[in-house]
Amino acid sequence: MNLDFLKAEGVLPLIIAAAAVVLAFLFRRPVARLLIRFTLTRLRRRNAERYVLIRDALIRPVSYMIFTGAARIAIVYMSIPAQYYNVVANIVSSLFMVTAFWALYAAAGLVAAHIVDSSSKRENGVNVTAANYVSGAIRIVIVVVGILMVLSRWVSDISGLIAGLGIGGLAIALAAQDTAANLFGS
């Protein structure tokens, strides 16, 4: 078997990096399970039902985060031409950020369930509706920050966009002032 093509410059690192990405894709779920199991060991021992709920909610985003992280590391070792390297690196980094914020979004959904469960044991518990509002607000913040982080990867100056969002937020806040007053009043 003739392996002369491996002697060409940059081919062997490309093959190794591609193999690492393929292995990361194949073993992303078991590694994610292991990582979640290791991270949430204390919770798994104290409350097995909650651990299963959290594990099931986080397994997909964490597994894809592992895959995109491995792909981002592998890109450094691939011999991608300079004019394409930044675009490929931005795409993979954006995918990594999206999966990271997806994991945070999934975890934020579990916050309301945890607040309601922990407060139901006390006499002055938190209202389910209030917990859902808090969870929704956290999710909105996570989505906005995630979008801004991905945009900051592609656009050099997003301060104008942030200023526009601030002005738009102020306009919405002034328009919804009576509604918010009624909501908190009730």
Short mmCIF file of N, CA and C in Angstrom, two decimals:
data_model
loop_
_atom_site.label_atom_id
_atom_site.label_comp_id
_atom_site.label_asym_id
_atom_site.label_seq_id
_atom_site.Cartn_x
_atom_site.Cartn_y
_atom_site.Cartn_z
N MET A 1 0.85 -1.18 0.00
CA MET A 1 0.00 0.00 0.00
C MET A 1 0.89 1.23 0.00
N ASN A 2 0.63 2.15 -0.88
CA ASN A 2 1.44 3.33 -1.05
C ASN A 2 0.87 4.47 -0.19
N LEU A 3 1.67 4.96 0.76
CA LEU A 3 1.23 6.03 1.66
C LEU A 3 2.03 7.31 1.42
N ASP A 4 2.38 7.57 0.17
CA ASP A 4 3.18 8.75 -0.14
C ASP A 4 2.40 10.05 0.08
N PHE A 5 1.09 9.99 0.00
CA PHE A 5 0.30 11.21 0.19
C PHE A 5 0.44 11.75 1.61
N LEU A 6 0.83 10.89 2.59
CA LEU A 6 1.02 11.36 3.96
C LEU A 6 2.25 12.22 4.11
N LYS A 7 3.16 12.14 3.14
CA LYS A 7 4.38 12.93 3.21
C LYS A 7 4.15 14.37 2.79
N ALA A 8 3.04 14.65 2.16
CA ALA A 8 2.73 16.02 1.77
C ALA A 8 2.54 16.86 3.02
N GLU A 9 2.94 18.10 2.94
CA GLU A 9 2.90 18.97 4.11
C GLU A 9 1.46 19.28 4.52
N GLY A 10 1.15 19.03 5.78
CA GLY A 10 -0.15 19.37 6.33
C GLY A 10 -1.20 18.29 6.22
N VAL A 11 -0.91 17.19 5.58
CA VAL A 11 -1.92 16.15 5.41
C VAL A 11 -2.11 15.35 6.69
N LEU A 12 -1.02 14.99 7.32
CA LEU A 12 -1.12 14.19 8.54
C LEU A 12 -1.84 14.93 9.67
N PRO A 13 -1.52 16.21 9.95
CA PRO A 13 -2.32 16.92 10.97
C PRO A 13 -3.79 17.04 10.60
N LEU A 14 -4.07 17.17 9.31
CA LEU A 14 -5.46 17.25 8.86
C LEU A 14 -6.18 15.94 9.15
N ILE A 15 -5.54 14.82 8.88
CA ILE A 15 -6.15 13.52 9.12
C ILE A 15 -6.36 13.29 10.62
N ILE A 16 -5.37 13.66 11.43
CA ILE A 16 -5.48 13.49 12.88
C ILE A 16 -6.61 14.37 13.44
N ALA A 17 -6.68 15.62 12.98
CA ALA A 17 -7.72 16.52 13.45
C ALA A 17 -9.10 16.04 13.02
N ALA A 18 -9.21 15.57 11.78
CA ALA A 18 -10.50 15.05 11.31
C ALA A 18 -10.90 13.80 12.09
N ALA A 19 -9.94 12.94 12.40
CA ALA A 19 -10.24 11.75 13.20
C ALA A 19 -10.68 12.14 14.61
N ALA A 20 -10.06 13.16 15.18
CA ALA A 20 -10.46 13.63 16.51
C ALA A 20 -11.89 14.16 16.49
N VAL A 21 -12.25 14.88 15.43
CA VAL A 21 -13.62 15.40 15.32
C VAL A 21 -14.62 14.26 15.17
N VAL A 22 -14.28 13.26 14.37
CA VAL A 22 -15.17 12.12 14.19
C VAL A 22 -15.33 11.36 15.50
N LEU A 23 -14.22 11.16 16.23
CA LEU A 23 -14.31 10.48 17.53
C LEU A 23 -15.13 11.30 18.52
N ALA A 24 -14.95 12.61 18.50
CA ALA A 24 -15.74 13.46 19.39
C ALA A 24 -17.22 13.36 19.05
N PHE A 25 -17.55 13.26 17.77
CA PHE A 25 -18.95 13.12 17.38
C PHE A 25 -19.51 11.77 17.82
N LEU A 26 -18.73 10.71 17.66
CA LEU A 26 -19.20 9.38 18.02
C LEU A 26 -19.36 9.20 19.53
N PHE A 27 -18.48 9.80 20.31
CA PHE A 27 -18.49 9.60 21.75
C PHE A 27 -19.01 10.82 22.52
N ARG A 28 -19.73 11.71 21.85
CA ARG A 28 -20.20 12.92 22.52
C ARG A 28 -21.20 12.62 23.61
N ARG A 29 -22.13 11.70 23.40
CA ARG A 29 -23.15 11.40 24.40
C ARG A 29 -22.57 10.70 25.63
N PRO A 30 -21.74 9.65 25.46
CA PRO A 30 -21.17 9.04 26.68
C PRO A 30 -20.29 10.00 27.47
N VAL A 31 -19.54 10.84 26.77
CA VAL A 31 -18.70 11.81 27.47
C VAL A 31 -19.57 12.85 28.18
N ALA A 32 -20.66 13.26 27.54
CA ALA A 32 -21.58 14.21 28.18
C ALA A 32 -22.23 13.59 29.41
N ARG A 33 -22.64 12.34 29.30
CA ARG A 33 -23.22 11.65 30.47
C ARG A 33 -22.22 11.58 31.62
N LEU A 34 -20.99 11.25 31.27
CA LEU A 34 -19.95 11.16 32.29
C LEU A 34 -19.66 12.52 32.93
N LEU A 35 -19.61 13.54 32.11
CA LEU A 35 -19.37 14.89 32.62
C LEU A 35 -20.51 15.36 33.51
N ILE A 36 -21.74 15.13 33.10
CA ILE A 36 -22.89 15.53 33.92
C ILE A 36 -22.93 14.70 35.21
N ARG A 37 -22.65 13.43 35.10
CA ARG A 37 -22.64 12.57 36.29
C ARG A 37 -21.58 13.02 37.29
N PHE A 38 -20.40 13.37 36.79
CA PHE A 38 -19.32 13.84 37.65
C PHE A 38 -19.66 15.20 38.27
N THR A 39 -20.23 16.08 37.47
CA THR A 39 -20.54 17.43 37.95
C THR A 39 -21.67 17.43 38.97
N LEU A 40 -22.65 16.58 38.79
CA LEU A 40 -23.83 16.57 39.65
C LEU A 40 -23.85 15.37 40.60
N THR A 41 -22.68 14.93 41.05
CA THR A 41 -22.60 13.76 41.93
C THR A 41 -23.37 13.98 43.22
N ARG A 42 -23.22 15.13 43.80
CA ARG A 42 -23.90 15.42 45.08
C ARG A 42 -25.42 15.39 44.92
N LEU A 43 -25.90 16.00 43.84
CA LEU A 43 -27.34 16.00 43.58
C LEU A 43 -27.84 14.58 43.31
N ARG A 44 -27.05 13.79 42.60
CA ARG A 44 -27.45 12.42 42.28
C ARG A 44 -27.62 11.60 43.55
N ARG A 45 -26.79 11.85 44.54
CA ARG A 45 -26.88 11.10 45.80
C ARG A 45 -28.06 11.56 46.66
N ARG A 46 -28.34 12.88 46.62
CA ARG A 46 -29.40 13.41 47.48
C ARG A 46 -30.79 13.29 46.88
N ASN A 47 -30.91 13.54 45.58
CA ASN A 47 -32.23 13.56 44.95
C ASN A 47 -32.11 12.95 43.56
N ALA A 48 -32.31 11.65 43.47
CA ALA A 48 -32.12 10.93 42.22
C ALA A 48 -33.12 11.35 41.15
N GLU A 49 -34.35 11.66 41.54
CA GLU A 49 -35.35 12.07 40.56
C GLU A 49 -34.98 13.39 39.91
N ARG A 50 -34.55 14.35 40.70
CA ARG A 50 -34.15 15.66 40.15
C ARG A 50 -32.90 15.50 39.27
N TYR A 51 -31.98 14.63 39.67
CA TYR A 51 -30.78 14.38 38.88
C TYR A 51 -31.16 13.85 37.50
N VAL A 52 -32.09 12.92 37.44
CA VAL A 52 -32.51 12.35 36.15
C VAL A 52 -33.17 13.43 35.30
N LEU A 53 -33.96 14.29 35.92
CA LEU A 53 -34.61 15.38 35.19
C LEU A 53 -33.58 16.34 34.60
N ILE A 54 -32.60 16.72 35.41
CA ILE A 54 -31.56 17.64 34.94
C ILE A 54 -30.69 16.97 33.89
N ARG A 55 -30.32 15.72 34.12
CA ARG A 55 -29.48 15.00 33.16
C ARG A 55 -30.18 14.90 31.80
N ASP A 56 -31.45 14.56 31.81
CA ASP A 56 -32.18 14.42 30.55
C ASP A 56 -32.32 15.76 29.83
N ALA A 57 -32.43 16.86 30.59
CA ALA A 57 -32.55 18.17 29.96
C ALA A 57 -31.22 18.67 29.40
N LEU A 58 -30.11 18.27 30.01
CA LEU A 58 -28.81 18.80 29.62
C LEU A 58 -27.99 17.90 28.70
N ILE A 59 -28.41 16.66 28.50
CA ILE A 59 -27.56 15.71 27.77
C ILE A 59 -27.34 16.13 26.32
N ARG A 60 -28.36 16.57 25.62
CA ARG A 60 -28.18 16.96 24.22
C ARG A 60 -27.35 18.23 24.07
N PRO A 61 -27.66 19.32 24.78
CA PRO A 61 -26.82 20.51 24.58
C PRO A 61 -25.37 20.29 24.99
N VAL A 62 -25.14 19.57 26.08
CA VAL A 62 -23.76 19.33 26.52
C VAL A 62 -23.03 18.44 25.53
N SER A 63 -23.73 17.45 24.97
CA SER A 63 -23.07 16.56 24.01
C SER A 63 -22.67 17.33 22.75
N TYR A 64 -23.52 18.20 22.26
CA TYR A 64 -23.15 18.99 21.09
C TYR A 64 -22.11 20.05 21.43
N MET A 65 -22.11 20.52 22.65
CA MET A 65 -21.07 21.47 23.07
C MET A 65 -19.71 20.79 23.08
N ILE A 66 -19.65 19.53 23.51
CA ILE A 66 -18.40 18.77 23.47
C ILE A 66 -17.94 18.59 22.04
N PHE A 67 -18.86 18.26 21.15
CA PHE A 67 -18.51 18.06 19.74
C PHE A 67 -17.99 19.35 19.11
N THR A 68 -18.71 20.46 19.30
CA THR A 68 -18.27 21.71 18.69
C THR A 68 -16.99 22.23 19.32
N GLY A 69 -16.78 21.96 20.60
CA GLY A 69 -15.52 22.33 21.23
C GLY A 69 -14.35 21.56 20.66
N ALA A 70 -14.55 20.27 20.44
CA ALA A 70 -13.50 19.45 19.82
C ALA A 70 -13.24 19.91 18.39
N ALA A 71 -14.30 20.27 17.68
CA ALA A 71 -14.12 20.76 16.31
C ALA A 71 -13.36 22.07 16.30
N ARG A 72 -13.64 22.94 17.26
CA ARG A 72 -12.93 24.23 17.33
C ARG A 72 -11.45 24.03 17.62
N ILE A 73 -11.14 23.09 18.49
CA ILE A 73 -9.73 22.81 18.79
C ILE A 73 -9.06 22.17 17.58
N ALA A 74 -9.77 21.30 16.88
CA ALA A 74 -9.19 20.61 15.72
C ALA A 74 -8.92 21.56 14.57
N ILE A 75 -9.69 22.63 14.44
CA ILE A 75 -9.49 23.58 13.34
C ILE A 75 -8.10 24.20 13.40
N VAL A 76 -7.60 24.39 14.61
CA VAL A 76 -6.28 24.99 14.76
C VAL A 76 -5.22 24.12 14.08
N TYR A 77 -5.38 22.81 14.13
CA TYR A 77 -4.39 21.90 13.60
C TYR A 77 -4.62 21.53 12.14
N MET A 78 -5.75 21.90 11.59
CA MET A 78 -6.00 21.65 10.17
C MET A 78 -5.30 22.73 9.35
N SER A 79 -4.83 22.35 8.23
CA SER A 79 -4.13 23.32 7.38
C SER A 79 -5.13 24.00 6.44
N ILE A 80 -5.97 24.82 7.03
CA ILE A 80 -6.97 25.56 6.27
C ILE A 80 -6.31 26.83 5.75
N PRO A 81 -6.52 27.17 4.48
CA PRO A 81 -5.94 28.41 3.95
C PRO A 81 -6.38 29.62 4.77
N ALA A 82 -5.49 30.60 4.83
CA ALA A 82 -5.70 31.77 5.70
C ALA A 82 -6.99 32.53 5.38
N GLN A 83 -7.36 32.63 4.09
CA GLN A 83 -8.55 33.40 3.75
C GLN A 83 -9.83 32.71 4.21
N TYR A 84 -9.78 31.38 4.44
CA TYR A 84 -10.96 30.65 4.89
C TYR A 84 -10.94 30.35 6.38
N TYR A 85 -9.78 30.45 6.99
CA TYR A 85 -9.63 30.05 8.39
C TYR A 85 -10.54 30.86 9.31
N ASN A 86 -10.56 32.17 9.15
CA ASN A 86 -11.37 33.01 10.04
C ASN A 86 -12.86 32.71 9.91
N VAL A 87 -13.31 32.46 8.69
CA VAL A 87 -14.73 32.16 8.49
C VAL A 87 -15.09 30.83 9.14
N VAL A 88 -14.27 29.81 8.92
CA VAL A 88 -14.53 28.49 9.51
C VAL A 88 -14.45 28.57 11.03
N ALA A 89 -13.44 29.28 11.54
CA ALA A 89 -13.30 29.43 13.00
C ALA A 89 -14.50 30.17 13.59
N ASN A 90 -14.98 31.20 12.90
CA ASN A 90 -16.15 31.93 13.40
C ASN A 90 -17.41 31.06 13.39
N ILE A 91 -17.57 30.26 12.35
CA ILE A 91 -18.74 29.38 12.28
C ILE A 91 -18.74 28.37 13.42
N VAL A 92 -17.60 27.72 13.62
CA VAL A 92 -17.53 26.69 14.67
C VAL A 92 -17.61 27.33 16.05
N SER A 93 -16.98 28.48 16.24
CA SER A 93 -17.08 29.17 17.53
C SER A 93 -18.51 29.62 17.80
N SER A 94 -19.20 30.09 16.76
CA SER A 94 -20.61 30.48 16.93
C SER A 94 -21.47 29.28 17.31
N LEU A 95 -21.22 28.14 16.67
CA LEU A 95 -21.96 26.93 17.02
C LEU A 95 -21.68 26.51 18.47
N PHE A 96 -20.43 26.65 18.90
CA PHE A 96 -20.10 26.33 20.29
C PHE A 96 -20.85 27.25 21.25
N MET A 97 -20.88 28.55 20.93
CA MET A 97 -21.60 29.48 21.79
C MET A 97 -23.09 29.19 21.81
N VAL A 98 -23.66 28.84 20.66
CA VAL A 98 -25.09 28.52 20.60
C VAL A 98 -25.39 27.30 21.48
N THR A 99 -24.54 26.27 21.42
CA THR A 99 -24.78 25.09 22.25
C THR A 99 -24.59 25.40 23.73
N ALA A 100 -23.63 26.27 24.06
CA ALA A 100 -23.45 26.65 25.46
C ALA A 100 -24.66 27.40 25.99
N PHE A 101 -25.19 28.32 25.19
CA PHE A 101 -26.37 29.05 25.63
C PHE A 101 -27.62 28.17 25.59
N TRP A 102 -27.63 27.16 24.74
CA TRP A 102 -28.71 26.17 24.75
C TRP A 102 -28.70 25.42 26.07
N ALA A 103 -27.53 25.04 26.55
CA ALA A 103 -27.42 24.36 27.84
C ALA A 103 -27.89 25.28 28.98
N LEU A 104 -27.50 26.55 28.92
CA LEU A 104 -27.96 27.50 29.94
C LEU A 104 -29.47 27.69 29.88
N TYR A 105 -30.01 27.74 28.68
CA TYR A 105 -31.45 27.89 28.50
C TYR A 105 -32.20 26.69 29.09
N ALA A 106 -31.68 25.50 28.86
CA ALA A 106 -32.30 24.29 29.41
C ALA A 106 -32.20 24.29 30.94
N ALA A 107 -31.07 24.74 31.45
CA ALA A 107 -30.91 24.79 32.91
C ALA A 107 -31.83 25.84 33.52
N ALA A 108 -32.06 26.93 32.82
CA ALA A 108 -32.95 27.98 33.34
C ALA A 108 -34.38 27.47 33.44
N GLY A 109 -34.76 26.59 32.56
CA GLY A 109 -36.10 26.01 32.64
C GLY A 109 -36.28 25.16 33.88
N LEU A 110 -35.18 24.62 34.37
CA LEU A 110 -35.25 23.80 35.58
C LEU A 110 -35.26 24.63 36.86
N VAL A 111 -34.92 25.92 36.73
CA VAL A 111 -34.89 26.79 37.90
C VAL A 111 -36.29 26.95 38.49
N ALA A 112 -37.27 27.14 37.64
CA ALA A 112 -38.65 27.31 38.14
C ALA A 112 -39.12 26.06 38.86
N ALA A 113 -38.83 24.89 38.31
CA ALA A 113 -39.23 23.65 38.97
C ALA A 113 -38.54 23.50 40.32
N HIS A 114 -37.27 23.87 40.38
CA HIS A 114 -36.55 23.78 41.65
C HIS A 114 -37.10 24.77 42.68
N ILE A 115 -37.40 25.98 42.24
CA ILE A 115 -37.94 26.99 43.16
C ILE A 115 -39.29 26.55 43.71
N VAL A 116 -40.15 26.05 42.85
CA VAL A 116 -41.48 25.62 43.28
C VAL A 116 -41.38 24.41 44.21
N ASP A 117 -40.53 23.44 43.86
CA ASP A 117 -40.39 22.25 44.71
C ASP A 117 -39.82 22.59 46.08
N SER A 118 -38.81 23.44 46.10
CA SER A 118 -38.19 23.76 47.39
C SER A 118 -39.10 24.65 48.24
N SER A 119 -39.91 25.48 47.59
CA SER A 119 -40.78 26.36 48.38
C SER A 119 -42.07 25.66 48.80
N SER A 120 -42.43 24.57 48.15
CA SER A 120 -43.66 23.87 48.54
C SER A 120 -43.52 23.20 49.91
N LYS A 121 -42.30 23.00 50.35
CA LYS A 121 -42.06 22.39 51.66
C LYS A 121 -42.22 23.40 52.79
N ARG A 122 -42.16 24.68 52.44
CA ARG A 122 -42.31 25.73 53.45
C ARG A 122 -43.73 26.28 53.44
N GLU A 123 -44.05 26.95 54.53
CA GLU A 123 -45.40 27.51 54.65
C GLU A 123 -45.60 28.70 53.71
N ASN A 124 -44.62 29.57 53.61
CA ASN A 124 -44.70 30.75 52.75
C ASN A 124 -43.97 30.46 51.45
N GLY A 125 -44.50 29.58 50.65
CA GLY A 125 -43.85 29.17 49.42
C GLY A 125 -43.99 30.19 48.31
N VAL A 126 -43.18 30.03 47.30
CA VAL A 126 -43.22 30.90 46.13
C VAL A 126 -44.37 30.46 45.23
N ASN A 127 -45.06 31.42 44.69
CA ASN A 127 -46.16 31.15 43.79
C ASN A 127 -45.62 30.55 42.49
N VAL A 128 -46.33 29.60 41.92
CA VAL A 128 -45.91 28.95 40.69
C VAL A 128 -45.82 29.96 39.55
N THR A 129 -46.77 30.87 39.49
CA THR A 129 -46.76 31.88 38.44
C THR A 129 -45.54 32.79 38.55
N ALA A 130 -45.21 33.19 39.77
CA ALA A 130 -44.02 34.03 39.97
C ALA A 130 -42.75 33.29 39.57
N ALA A 131 -42.68 32.01 39.91
CA ALA A 131 -41.51 31.21 39.53
C ALA A 131 -41.40 31.09 38.02
N ASN A 132 -42.53 30.94 37.35
CA ASN A 132 -42.51 30.87 35.89
C ASN A 132 -42.10 32.20 35.27
N TYR A 133 -42.52 33.32 35.86
CA TYR A 133 -42.09 34.63 35.37
C TYR A 133 -40.59 34.80 35.54
N VAL A 134 -40.06 34.39 36.69
CA VAL A 134 -38.62 34.49 36.92
C VAL A 134 -37.87 33.62 35.92
N SER A 135 -38.35 32.41 35.72
CA SER A 135 -37.72 31.51 34.76
C SER A 135 -37.78 32.07 33.34
N GLY A 136 -38.92 32.64 32.97
CA GLY A 136 -39.05 33.26 31.66
C GLY A 136 -38.11 34.45 31.48
N ALA A 137 -38.00 35.27 32.52
CA ALA A 137 -37.09 36.41 32.45
C ALA A 137 -35.64 35.96 32.30
N ILE A 138 -35.27 34.94 33.04
CA ILE A 138 -33.90 34.40 32.93
C ILE A 138 -33.67 33.86 31.53
N ARG A 139 -34.65 33.17 30.98
CA ARG A 139 -34.50 32.63 29.62
C ARG A 139 -34.38 33.74 28.59
N ILE A 140 -35.14 34.81 28.74
CA ILE A 140 -35.04 35.93 27.80
C ILE A 140 -33.66 36.57 27.88
N VAL A 141 -33.15 36.75 29.08
CA VAL A 141 -31.81 37.31 29.24
C VAL A 141 -30.76 36.40 28.59
N ILE A 142 -30.90 35.10 28.78
CA ILE A 142 -29.96 34.15 28.19
C ILE A 142 -30.00 34.23 26.66
N VAL A 143 -31.19 34.31 26.08
CA VAL A 143 -31.31 34.39 24.62
C VAL A 143 -30.70 35.69 24.11
N VAL A 144 -30.99 36.80 24.76
CA VAL A 144 -30.45 38.09 24.31
C VAL A 144 -28.93 38.11 24.42
N VAL A 145 -28.41 37.66 25.54
CA VAL A 145 -26.95 37.63 25.70
C VAL A 145 -26.32 36.67 24.70
N GLY A 146 -26.96 35.55 24.45
CA GLY A 146 -26.45 34.60 23.46
C GLY A 146 -26.40 35.19 22.07
N ILE A 147 -27.47 35.88 21.68
CA ILE A 147 -27.49 36.52 20.36
C ILE A 147 -26.41 37.58 20.26
N LEU A 148 -26.25 38.37 21.31
CA LEU A 148 -25.21 39.40 21.29
C LEU A 148 -23.81 38.80 21.25
N MET A 149 -23.61 37.68 21.94
CA MET A 149 -22.29 37.03 21.91
C MET A 149 -21.98 36.49 20.51
N VAL A 150 -22.95 35.87 19.88
CA VAL A 150 -22.72 35.35 18.52
C VAL A 150 -22.51 36.51 17.56
N LEU A 151 -23.29 37.57 17.69
CA LEU A 151 -23.09 38.74 16.83
C LEU A 151 -21.73 39.37 17.04
N SER A 152 -21.26 39.40 18.27
CA SER A 152 -19.95 39.99 18.53
C SER A 152 -18.83 39.18 17.89
N ARG A 153 -19.08 37.93 17.61
CA ARG A 153 -18.10 37.10 16.91
C ARG A 153 -18.00 37.49 15.43
N TRP A 154 -19.09 37.98 14.87
CA TRP A 154 -19.14 38.28 13.44
C TRP A 154 -19.00 39.77 13.14
N VAL A 155 -19.49 40.63 14.03
CA VAL A 155 -19.48 42.07 13.80
C VAL A 155 -18.46 42.69 14.74
N SER A 156 -17.65 43.60 14.20
CA SER A 156 -16.58 44.16 15.02
C SER A 156 -17.10 45.14 16.08
N ASP A 157 -18.16 45.89 15.78
CA ASP A 157 -18.66 46.88 16.74
C ASP A 157 -20.18 46.75 16.84
N ILE A 158 -20.65 46.23 17.96
CA ILE A 158 -22.10 46.07 18.14
C ILE A 158 -22.65 47.09 19.13
N SER A 159 -21.87 48.12 19.43
CA SER A 159 -22.34 49.11 20.41
C SER A 159 -23.57 49.87 19.89
N GLY A 160 -23.64 50.12 18.59
CA GLY A 160 -24.83 50.78 18.03
C GLY A 160 -26.07 49.92 18.19
N LEU A 161 -25.92 48.62 18.00
CA LEU A 161 -27.05 47.70 18.18
C LEU A 161 -27.49 47.67 19.64
N ILE A 162 -26.54 47.65 20.54
CA ILE A 162 -26.87 47.63 21.97
C ILE A 162 -27.56 48.94 22.37
N ALA A 163 -27.09 50.07 21.82
CA ALA A 163 -27.74 51.35 22.11
C ALA A 163 -29.17 51.36 21.58
N GLY A 164 -29.36 50.81 20.38
CA GLY A 164 -30.71 50.73 19.82
C GLY A 164 -31.62 49.85 20.67
N LEU A 165 -31.07 48.74 21.16
CA LEU A 165 -31.86 47.88 22.04
C LEU A 165 -32.21 48.59 23.34
N GLY A 166 -31.30 49.41 23.85
CA GLY A 166 -31.57 50.17 25.07
C GLY A 166 -32.69 51.17 24.87
N ILE A 167 -32.64 51.86 23.74
CA ILE A 167 -33.70 52.84 23.44
C ILE A 167 -35.03 52.13 23.20
N GLY A 168 -34.99 51.01 22.48
CA GLY A 168 -36.21 50.24 22.25
C GLY A 168 -36.77 49.68 23.55
N GLY A 169 -35.89 49.22 24.43
CA GLY A 169 -36.33 48.72 25.73
C GLY A 169 -36.97 49.81 26.57
N LEU A 170 -36.41 51.00 26.50
CA LEU A 170 -36.99 52.13 27.23
C LEU A 170 -38.38 52.46 26.69
N ALA A 171 -38.54 52.43 25.37
CA ALA A 171 -39.85 52.72 24.77
C ALA A 171 -40.87 51.65 25.18
N ILE A 172 -40.46 50.40 25.18
CA ILE A 172 -41.38 49.32 25.58
C ILE A 172 -41.73 49.45 27.06
N ALA A 173 -40.72 49.78 27.88
CA ALA A 173 -40.97 49.93 29.32
C ALA A 173 -41.95 51.06 29.60
N LEU A 174 -41.81 52.16 28.91
CA LEU A 174 -42.75 53.28 29.11
C LEU A 174 -44.14 52.92 28.61
N ALA A 175 -44.21 52.17 27.51
CA ALA A 175 -45.52 51.79 26.98
C ALA A 175 -46.22 50.78 27.87
N ALA A 176 -45.46 49.93 28.53
CA ALA A 176 -46.04 48.86 29.35
C ALA A 176 -46.05 49.22 30.83
N GLN A 177 -45.89 50.48 31.14
CA GLN A 177 -45.81 50.90 32.54
C GLN A 177 -47.09 50.58 33.31
N ASP A 178 -48.23 50.85 32.74
CA ASP A 178 -49.48 50.57 33.43
C ASP A 178 -49.72 49.08 33.58
N THR A 179 -49.38 48.32 32.54
CA THR A 179 -49.54 46.86 32.61
C THR A 179 -48.65 46.27 33.71
N ALA A 180 -47.40 46.74 33.78
CA ALA A 180 -46.49 46.25 34.81
C ALA A 180 -46.98 46.64 36.21
N ALA A 181 -47.51 47.83 36.34
CA ALA A 181 -48.05 48.26 37.63
C ALA A 181 -49.21 47.37 38.05
N ASN A 182 -50.08 47.04 37.12
CA ASN A 182 -51.21 46.15 37.44
C ASN A 182 -50.73 44.75 37.77
N LEU A 183 -49.72 44.28 37.07
CA LEU A 183 -49.18 42.95 37.30
C LEU A 183 -48.59 42.84 38.71
N PHE A 184 -47.74 43.80 39.06
CA PHE A 184 -47.13 43.74 40.39
C PHE A 184 -48.12 44.12 41.48
N GLY A 185 -49.12 44.91 41.15
CA GLY A 185 -50.15 45.25 42.13
C GLY A 185 -51.03 44.06 42.50
N SER A 186 -51.23 43.19 41.55
CA SER A 186 -52.08 42.04 41.84
C SER A 186 -51.29 40.99 42.59
#
